[in-house]
Amino acid sequence: MELLKRKEDWKITYTHALGEVASWFYVQLRDNAKIYGRRCAKSGRVLVPPRAFSDQTLEPTTDWVEVGPGGKIEAFTIVYEPFENLPEPPYAFGYVQLDGADTAIGGFFKGVDLKDPHKAAEILKVGTRVTAKFADKRVGDVLDFWFELD
Amino acid sequence: MALNRKSAVIGSALFLPDRCKDKSLEEALYEIAQEAIRDAGLTMDEVDGIVVGSNDQFDGRAISVMMASGSVGGVDRDILSTPSSGEHAFVLGVLRVASGQFETQLVISWSLTEASSLSEAQRLGADPYFHRRLPLDEGSAFALQASVIGAAWPQAHDLATPILIKNRGNGAKAYPGAAGAKVDRQSVDSSRPKRWPLREAMLPPPAAGIVALVIASDAHIEERGIKNPAWIRGMGWATETGFLGDRDLKSAPALDAAAERAYEEAGITDPRKALDLVELTDATPYQELLVYDRLGLSSPDKWQSDVNGGSFSADGGLPVNLSGGVAAYNPVFCTGLMRIAEAANQIRGKAGAHQKNGAKLALAHAASGFAMQYQTVLVFGAERGE
């Protein structure tokens, strides 16, 4: 028999509240091209991206600490498939532990030739030093910065 | 900490993509739930409660219990739902029986491929503050984890292909209609890069699936004289933080915690010797290696000899993923409950083409979320245990 299918396409827009901590972080990023973390007084760890509390100690974080712009690659991948609202692949992204931070923040790697994945992976290997670079025109978003190899 | 009461899996049913393909989700759920209940020798009136695990983003339906209740017998009955993972639905089912309030539970989980892109649906799993704007789906998270495992233990890159060949070979035998075909080194190494270091062959395509299991108390099993229950001898589960950058992706503290509890309950001190088989969540071959290590099956310095020596092959000393694992058949959201069903079915002697004769003790490992955020370990035994 004839079996039918029904196509549904929903478009819902969410406006998420960022809260005080993420708001302050993005304002600094947007206005001053600086990346900050939050220190947990109990453990001494500096959390980047910043959090209002540590999910390890469950204590509120207490002060802002400027981190980077240098850091080292903790994890990376090279993406060869398109995502919606993202650049055309291939591109590299991953996590970088910025100097002064105890956790890593996600971002794109730029300035690496990705044609040969083996060669690119050798260049982007875990532990490699990178520096955060900032867009001239910043909007207060994680895409305002990216990482380039030193 | 032992559970208050012993329980076991007494019924199961699996939906594979080559079956009921012309049915709506609700029709397929009805069929699989009924089959699992029949397999347990029960009628719906004898099922004391139902636990459902499903993913709203994948389904395109909000709050699965609302649509699933009728299909799985939940109308006017006790039914609960969890969106975290299929294996968590199983944990809840076991705990409900252990509570002494219930004698039987139906656990059911599923995963659909009706969304235009599961990758985009998975991106909703990332927080909207710092991660939603990144290309972060499960495949990307798996690749990030693979990069960390490969950096710590470079032999992992060489062993990924033989592990994949093993699992796909097992899957082709276990589920010839549903699993991906066998692969060889050439086809793996020449498959296109998808999320480096993962090639297309290492990221199994999403498939539809439904898994239903029936859990019963020791009292019920004794009363009914059920001959082949898969006794739950040990169970542990734990969760890591949601922020990937906070985690060391080459360690798996949640798995350590889950395994420690499951082994302690089951009285296992040397899992490599004690277990007859393992079903683990191998969303990538790198994850399989990490799980070998954290479950105490093979440390990184032994990976090479164990993998290349066939220790974990179908005819090896400790077969891992006789079903083919996730590599062969990837119903994304219910892969964890699939592993649990496979291990339980082996103990019940109902695994089918890939049955291991005389399996007495089997381990199921389930992992869900970005880079194995949720970890669950089950040990099933043919004997009830103390």
XYZ file of C-alpha atoms in Angstrom:
536
model
C 0.000 0.000 0.000
C 1.030 3.607 -0.288
C 2.815 4.709 2.907
C 2.842 8.415 3.601
C 5.309 10.623 5.436
C 4.702 14.025 6.978
C 7.338 16.709 7.049
C 7.379 19.139 9.976
C 9.565 22.204 10.181
C 9.420 24.169 13.393
C 11.092 27.487 13.902
C 11.255 28.636 17.507
C 13.532 31.417 18.693
C 14.879 31.313 22.228
C 16.287 34.329 24.070
C 18.476 32.860 26.803
C 19.458 34.894 29.870
C 23.239 34.693 30.255
C 23.381 35.751 33.905
C 25.890 38.082 35.544
C 29.032 35.994 35.078
C 28.710 35.197 31.375
C 27.472 38.747 30.731
C 30.563 40.300 32.366
C 32.817 37.869 30.491
C 31.300 38.772 27.120
C 31.335 42.513 27.822
C 35.087 42.309 28.554
C 35.595 40.243 25.438
C 33.583 42.645 23.316
C 34.874 45.965 24.706
C 38.457 45.133 25.737
C 39.415 41.982 23.799
C 40.298 40.201 27.026
C 39.416 36.732 28.313
C 38.694 36.250 31.997
C 38.104 33.270 34.209
C 36.561 32.941 37.661
C 38.524 31.622 40.615
C 37.055 29.146 43.053
C 38.416 30.281 46.417
C 38.078 26.839 47.934
C 40.019 24.893 45.301
C 41.992 27.801 43.825
C 41.074 26.626 40.329
C 40.433 29.261 37.676
C 37.443 28.244 35.566
C 37.390 29.285 31.906
C 34.713 29.707 30.589
C 33.758 31.428 33.817
C 31.107 29.991 36.075
C 29.255 31.610 39.003
C 30.033 28.527 41.072
C 32.286 25.495 40.894
C 30.475 22.263 40.154
C 33.309 20.451 41.998
C 33.240 22.340 45.304
C 29.732 23.792 44.916
C 31.111 27.084 46.290
C 30.470 30.411 44.545
C 33.479 31.640 42.584
C 34.928 34.806 44.063
C 37.101 36.827 41.701
C 37.911 37.511 38.090
C 41.310 36.478 36.693
C 42.575 37.555 33.292
C 43.878 34.537 31.360
C 45.798 34.019 28.112
C 46.144 35.151 25.442
C 48.707 32.323 25.229
C 47.798 28.730 25.927
C 48.168 25.137 24.821
C 45.975 22.805 22.812
C 44.176 20.242 24.966
C 42.042 18.617 22.264
C 41.337 19.238 18.596
C 39.446 17.937 15.608
C 39.182 18.891 11.974
C 35.604 19.038 10.754
C 34.919 18.014 7.156
C 31.114 18.231 7.241
C 28.918 21.322 7.213
C 26.891 22.489 10.205
C 24.083 25.012 10.012
C 25.146 28.611 10.634
C 28.841 27.740 10.681
C 31.615 28.315 8.149
C 32.117 26.045 5.173
C 34.274 23.047 6.140
C 36.977 22.067 6.554
C 37.903 23.901 9.717
C 39.667 22.995 12.930
C 38.351 23.546 16.396
C 39.115 22.297 19.847
C 39.938 23.219 23.402
C 42.765 25.382 24.682
C 43.922 25.801 28.256
C 44.845 29.460 28.402
C 47.762 30.542 30.584
C 46.474 31.098 34.100
C 43.419 28.871 33.624
C 42.784 25.414 35.053
C 40.184 24.384 32.484
C 40.048 24.651 28.702
C 37.816 26.791 26.500
C 36.516 25.844 23.072
C 37.289 27.782 19.937
C 38.374 27.604 16.309
C 41.963 27.227 15.133
C 42.889 29.410 12.180
C 45.899 29.739 9.914
C 46.516 26.013 9.432
C 46.385 24.386 6.000
C 43.813 21.596 6.400
C 44.093 20.013 2.946
C 46.118 17.084 4.270
C 44.569 15.986 7.578
C 47.659 14.015 8.617
C 49.916 17.049 8.262
C 47.374 19.384 9.862
C 46.920 17.013 12.809
C 50.674 16.988 13.336
C 50.667 20.794 13.500
C 47.644 20.942 15.815
C 48.817 18.190 18.128
C 47.842 18.213 21.788
C 50.231 20.350 23.835
C 51.060 22.798 21.019
C 51.332 26.468 22.041
C 48.756 28.856 20.587
C 47.647 32.444 21.131
C 44.122 33.811 21.199
C 43.458 36.411 18.484
C 40.529 38.791 18.525
C 38.253 40.051 15.776
C 38.416 43.773 15.083
C 34.651 43.957 15.254
C 33.461 42.043 18.299
C 29.876 41.336 19.294
C 30.284 39.546 22.635
C 30.335 35.945 21.496
C 32.743 32.993 21.539
C 33.384 33.607 17.852
C 34.991 36.978 18.737
C 38.242 35.075 19.308
C 40.116 32.170 17.793
C 43.488 30.527 18.210
C 46.594 30.739 16.049
C 49.785 28.756 16.406
C 52.772 30.550 17.950
C 26.315 -0.811 48.593
C 24.197 -3.777 47.560
C 20.635 -3.330 46.362
C 17.856 -4.281 48.760
C 16.506 -6.999 46.539
C 17.758 -9.207 43.714
C 16.287 -8.797 40.258
C 16.899 -10.089 36.763
C 16.039 -9.508 33.134
C 13.361 -12.017 32.131
C 12.174 -10.656 28.794
C 13.425 -8.661 25.849
C 12.624 -7.516 22.346
C 14.630 -5.554 19.800
C 13.514 -3.476 16.881
C 16.051 -3.379 14.117
C 15.871 -1.206 11.026
C 14.927 -4.109 8.771
C 11.864 -4.826 10.872
C 8.592 -2.885 11.187
C 10.070 -0.299 8.852
C 6.683 0.630 7.545
C 5.288 1.452 10.984
C 4.930 4.738 12.805
C 6.901 5.066 16.045
C 3.786 4.441 18.125
C 2.926 1.307 16.156
C 6.475 -0.041 16.433
C 6.644 0.717 20.176
C 3.392 -1.150 20.706
C 4.718 -4.193 18.855
C 8.079 -4.287 20.671
C 6.583 -3.683 24.131
C 4.074 -6.478 23.599
C 6.795 -8.820 22.382
C 9.018 -8.165 25.413
C 6.101 -8.782 27.785
C 5.257 -12.034 26.006
C 8.918 -13.065 26.142
C 8.767 -12.543 29.915
C 5.686 -14.731 30.147
C 3.581 -11.836 31.405
C 0.451 -10.007 30.445
C 0.327 -6.213 30.558
C -1.753 -6.381 33.732
C 1.169 -8.094 35.450
C 3.602 -5.264 34.657
C 3.862 -3.111 37.791
C 5.540 -0.115 36.210
C 7.132 1.244 33.070
C 10.262 3.332 32.574
C 10.885 5.048 29.265
C 14.125 6.597 28.005
C 13.923 8.747 24.903
C 15.233 11.908 23.319
C 12.792 14.678 22.448
C 15.138 16.372 19.972
C 15.614 13.175 17.978
C 11.923 12.269 18.124
C 10.501 15.657 17.224
C 7.998 15.034 20.012
C 8.125 16.697 23.412
C 8.009 14.605 26.606
C 8.006 11.075 25.317
C 5.680 9.708 27.961
C 2.870 11.762 26.481
C 3.046 9.995 23.153
C 4.416 6.644 24.304
C 1.995 5.891 27.122
C -0.589 4.238 24.944
C 1.951 2.239 22.959
C 3.806 0.758 25.902
C 0.803 0.099 28.126
C 1.162 3.166 30.316
C -2.413 4.399 30.221
C -3.822 4.322 33.761
C -0.548 2.711 34.926
C 2.671 3.789 36.640
C 4.991 5.176 33.969
C 8.099 7.368 34.283
C 10.386 8.860 31.682
C 14.009 9.963 31.546
C 15.607 11.988 28.760
C 19.236 11.381 29.819
C 19.757 7.929 28.298
C 18.214 4.521 27.690
C 20.518 2.911 30.237
C 19.306 5.312 32.908
C 15.782 4.025 32.271
C 17.156 0.550 33.018
C 18.849 1.732 36.226
C 15.556 3.268 37.342
C 13.722 0.038 36.564
C 16.159 -2.015 38.646
C 15.961 0.460 41.518
C 12.170 0.381 41.431
C 12.173 -3.391 41.808
C 14.850 -3.161 44.509
C 12.637 -0.718 46.406
C 10.253 -3.545 47.170
C 7.301 -1.584 45.787
C 7.270 -3.412 42.432
C 7.734 -7.001 41.263
C 8.098 -6.255 37.546
C 9.145 -3.350 35.330
C 9.068 -2.768 31.593
C 11.986 -0.646 30.375
C 11.914 0.712 26.858
C 14.089 3.106 24.910
C 14.319 4.078 21.277
C 16.102 6.217 18.760
C 14.753 7.559 15.496
C 16.288 8.883 12.317
C 13.333 11.060 11.357
C 15.155 14.359 12.070
C 16.815 16.001 9.081
C 20.119 15.965 10.990
C 20.860 14.249 14.294
C 24.049 16.315 14.434
C 22.051 19.529 14.562
C 19.651 17.989 17.109
C 22.656 16.999 19.241
C 23.918 20.569 19.236
C 20.985 21.393 21.507
C 22.837 19.296 24.087
C 25.505 21.998 24.286
C 24.903 24.937 26.611
C 23.697 28.132 24.913
C 26.294 30.305 26.714
C 29.689 29.081 25.541
C 29.272 26.015 23.332
C 26.190 26.268 21.134
C 28.040 28.337 18.530
C 30.722 25.671 18.118
C 30.451 22.668 15.766
C 29.826 20.451 18.781
C 27.799 17.330 18.144
C 28.515 13.822 19.391
C 30.833 13.122 16.457
C 32.928 16.209 17.212
C 33.063 15.344 20.908
C 34.117 11.795 20.050
C 36.843 13.152 17.754
C 38.131 15.544 20.427
C 38.310 12.616 22.812
C 40.087 10.500 20.180
C 42.679 13.252 19.727
C 43.402 13.219 23.454
C 43.577 9.413 23.675
C 45.828 9.320 20.592
C 48.129 11.974 22.073
C 48.515 10.041 25.312
C 48.856 6.627 23.678
C 49.862 6.932 19.997
C 49.316 3.193 19.450
C 45.581 3.949 19.650
C 45.708 5.352 16.104
C 47.082 2.022 14.801
C 44.654 -0.085 16.798
C 41.499 1.802 15.824
C 41.240 -0.007 12.479
C 41.644 -3.600 13.754
C 39.068 -2.907 16.470
C 36.650 -1.646 13.868
C 37.297 -4.691 11.664
C 36.574 -6.977 14.646
C 33.299 -5.248 15.534
C 32.015 -4.929 12.003
C 32.856 -8.585 11.387
C 30.919 -9.589 14.506
C 27.999 -7.349 13.505
C 27.775 -8.831 10.013
C 27.289 -12.252 11.624
C 24.986 -11.114 14.416
C 22.640 -8.884 12.470
C 23.223 -9.437 8.765
C 20.167 -7.406 7.778
C 20.739 -4.425 10.024
C 24.437 -4.044 10.731
C 26.943 -2.392 8.467
C 28.919 -4.705 6.197
C 32.321 -6.103 7.095
C 35.225 -3.747 6.537
C 38.909 -4.279 5.883
C 41.943 -2.125 6.515
C 41.907 -0.686 3.039
C 38.248 0.374 3.181
C 38.687 1.962 6.616
C 41.909 3.783 5.822
C 40.587 5.093 2.534
C 37.227 6.278 3.870
C 36.886 10.030 3.825
C 37.886 12.123 6.812
C 34.832 13.254 8.766
C 36.024 14.540 12.130
C 39.750 14.013 12.200
C 41.181 11.679 13.495
C 37.899 9.886 12.800
C 37.174 8.750 9.297
C 33.710 8.019 7.977
C 34.111 4.292 8.679
C 34.804 5.057 12.341
C 31.612 7.057 12.852
C 28.779 4.583 12.255
C 25.717 6.138 10.607
C 22.676 6.629 12.855
C 20.029 3.932 12.564
C 16.553 3.513 14.018
C 16.122 1.169 16.972
C 13.899 0.196 19.879
C 14.925 -1.906 22.874
C 12.494 -3.278 25.442
C 13.443 -5.267 28.533
C 11.422 -6.735 31.386
C 12.944 -6.818 34.877
C 11.504 -8.952 37.661
C 12.181 -9.490 41.352
C 13.671 -12.702 42.746
C 10.309 -13.436 44.347
C 8.537 -13.220 40.990
C 11.172 -15.398 39.316
C 10.890 -18.032 42.008
C 7.113 -17.985 41.987
C 6.984 -18.384 38.189
C 9.842 -20.872 38.024
C 11.615 -18.852 35.344
C 14.511 -20.949 34.092
C 16.911 -18.538 32.455
C 16.892 -15.123 34.097
C 19.858 -12.798 33.600
C 20.504 -11.856 37.219
C 21.703 -8.360 37.900
C 24.827 -9.074 39.897
C 26.247 -5.570 39.923
C 25.229 -2.108 38.762
C 26.985 1.239 38.871
C 26.437 4.583 37.198
C 28.015 8.031 37.389
C 28.222 11.304 35.512
C 30.968 13.794 34.641
C 30.668 17.540 34.289
C 28.955 18.926 31.210
C 31.801 21.264 30.228
C 34.134 19.321 27.942
C 37.030 21.685 28.675
C 36.843 20.817 32.385
C 37.401 17.128 31.677
C 40.465 15.017 31.044
C 39.063 13.100 28.087
C 41.590 10.281 28.353
C 40.496 9.409 31.859
C 36.958 8.368 32.651
C 36.297 9.009 36.327
C 32.587 8.321 35.947
C 33.381 4.928 34.441
C 35.834 4.212 37.249
C 33.110 4.959 39.792
C 30.474 2.931 37.938
C 32.793 -0.064 37.455
C 34.001 0.008 41.042
C 30.474 -0.250 42.368
C 29.376 -2.896 39.843
C 32.469 -5.046 40.462
C 32.129 -4.725 44.213
C 28.496 -5.802 44.141
C 29.305 -8.697 41.834
C 32.377 -9.702 43.849
C 34.651 -9.366 40.823
C 38.316 -8.660 41.503
C 39.823 -9.888 38.218
C 37.311 -8.977 35.495
C 39.446 -10.322 32.659
C 39.297 -13.780 34.253
C 35.826 -13.639 35.746
C 33.826 -12.414 32.746
C 32.741 -14.585 29.816
C 31.993 -11.673 27.525
C 31.680 -7.892 27.413
C 29.315 -5.634 25.504
C 30.708 -2.121 25.557
C 29.818 1.181 23.980
C 32.255 1.635 21.126
C 30.903 4.782 19.502
C 34.496 4.992 18.245
C 37.318 2.440 18.449
C 39.205 4.914 20.642
C 36.423 4.671 23.196
C 36.692 0.893 23.110
C 40.381 1.177 24.034
C 39.661 3.603 26.860
C 36.985 1.277 28.212
C 39.380 -1.709 28.081
C 41.666 0.280 30.324
C 39.127 1.659 32.783
C 37.257 -1.642 33.150
C 40.543 -3.354 34.005
C 40.510 -5.542 30.886
C 43.670 -4.286 29.203
C 45.993 -1.422 30.103
C 47.484 0.770 27.348
C 50.793 -1.125 27.425
C 48.858 -4.336 26.648
C 46.490 -2.900 24.034
C 48.712 -3.850 21.130
C 49.204 -7.488 22.117
C 45.570 -7.924 23.165
C 44.054 -6.342 20.055
C 46.447 -7.806 17.529
C 46.518 -11.129 19.377
C 42.737 -11.435 19.187
C 42.091 -11.544 22.948
C 38.795 -9.712 22.484
C 37.762 -11.335 19.201
C 34.733 -13.626 18.923
C 36.952 -16.671 19.479
C 39.328 -14.936 21.895
C 39.640 -15.354 25.641
C 37.167 -12.561 26.391
C 34.917 -11.689 23.439
C 34.035 -7.991 23.307
C 30.969 -6.947 21.345
C 29.863 -10.217 19.814
C 26.875 -8.185 18.607
C 29.157 -5.887 16.621
C 28.612 -3.050 19.054
C 27.831 0.500 18.053
C 30.316 0.250 15.175
C 28.014 -2.204 13.421
C 24.629 -0.841 14.415
C 24.139 2.607 15.886
C 20.662 3.421 17.200
C 22.181 6.527 18.764
C 20.087 7.174 21.841
C 19.474 3.534 22.779
C 22.941 2.087 22.085
C 23.476 1.841 25.857
C 20.283 -0.123 26.449
C 21.234 -2.252 23.414
C 24.467 -3.239 25.177
C 22.486 -4.127 28.304
C 20.011 -6.180 26.260
C 22.828 -7.963 24.437
C 24.639 -8.942 27.635
C 21.380 -10.060 29.295
C 20.357 -12.042 26.211
C 23.712 -13.827 26.217
C 23.121 -14.943 29.799
C 19.565 -15.988 28.943
C 20.879 -17.998 25.974
C 18.810 -15.868 23.634
C 21.440 -13.852 21.791
C 20.795 -15.605 18.485
C 23.457 -16.046 15.818
C 26.164 -14.625 18.070
C 25.286 -16.590 21.208
C 28.351 -17.584 23.215
C 27.780 -21.071 24.549
C 27.882 -21.383 28.277
C 28.049 -17.653 29.032
C 27.670 -17.343 32.803
C 28.872 -13.825 33.579
C 28.605 -10.870 31.195
C 29.337 -7.180 31.507
C 27.431 -4.421 29.750
C 28.929 -0.951 29.522
C 26.826 1.997 28.413
C 28.045 5.515 27.716
C 26.033 8.522 26.615
C 26.433 12.221 26.090
C 29.369 14.207 24.719
C 32.543 12.111 24.982
C 30.968 9.581 27.365
C 29.674 11.995 29.974
C 27.332 9.369 31.459
C 28.758 5.953 32.300
C 26.857 2.865 33.394
C 28.098 -0.663 34.108
C 25.970 -3.768 34.561
C 27.115 -7.257 35.429
C 24.710 -10.068 34.561
C 25.014 -13.602 35.855
C 23.350 -16.937 35.210
C 23.530 -17.492 38.954
C 21.549 -15.381 41.382
C 24.565 -14.632 43.569
C 24.538 -13.739 47.240
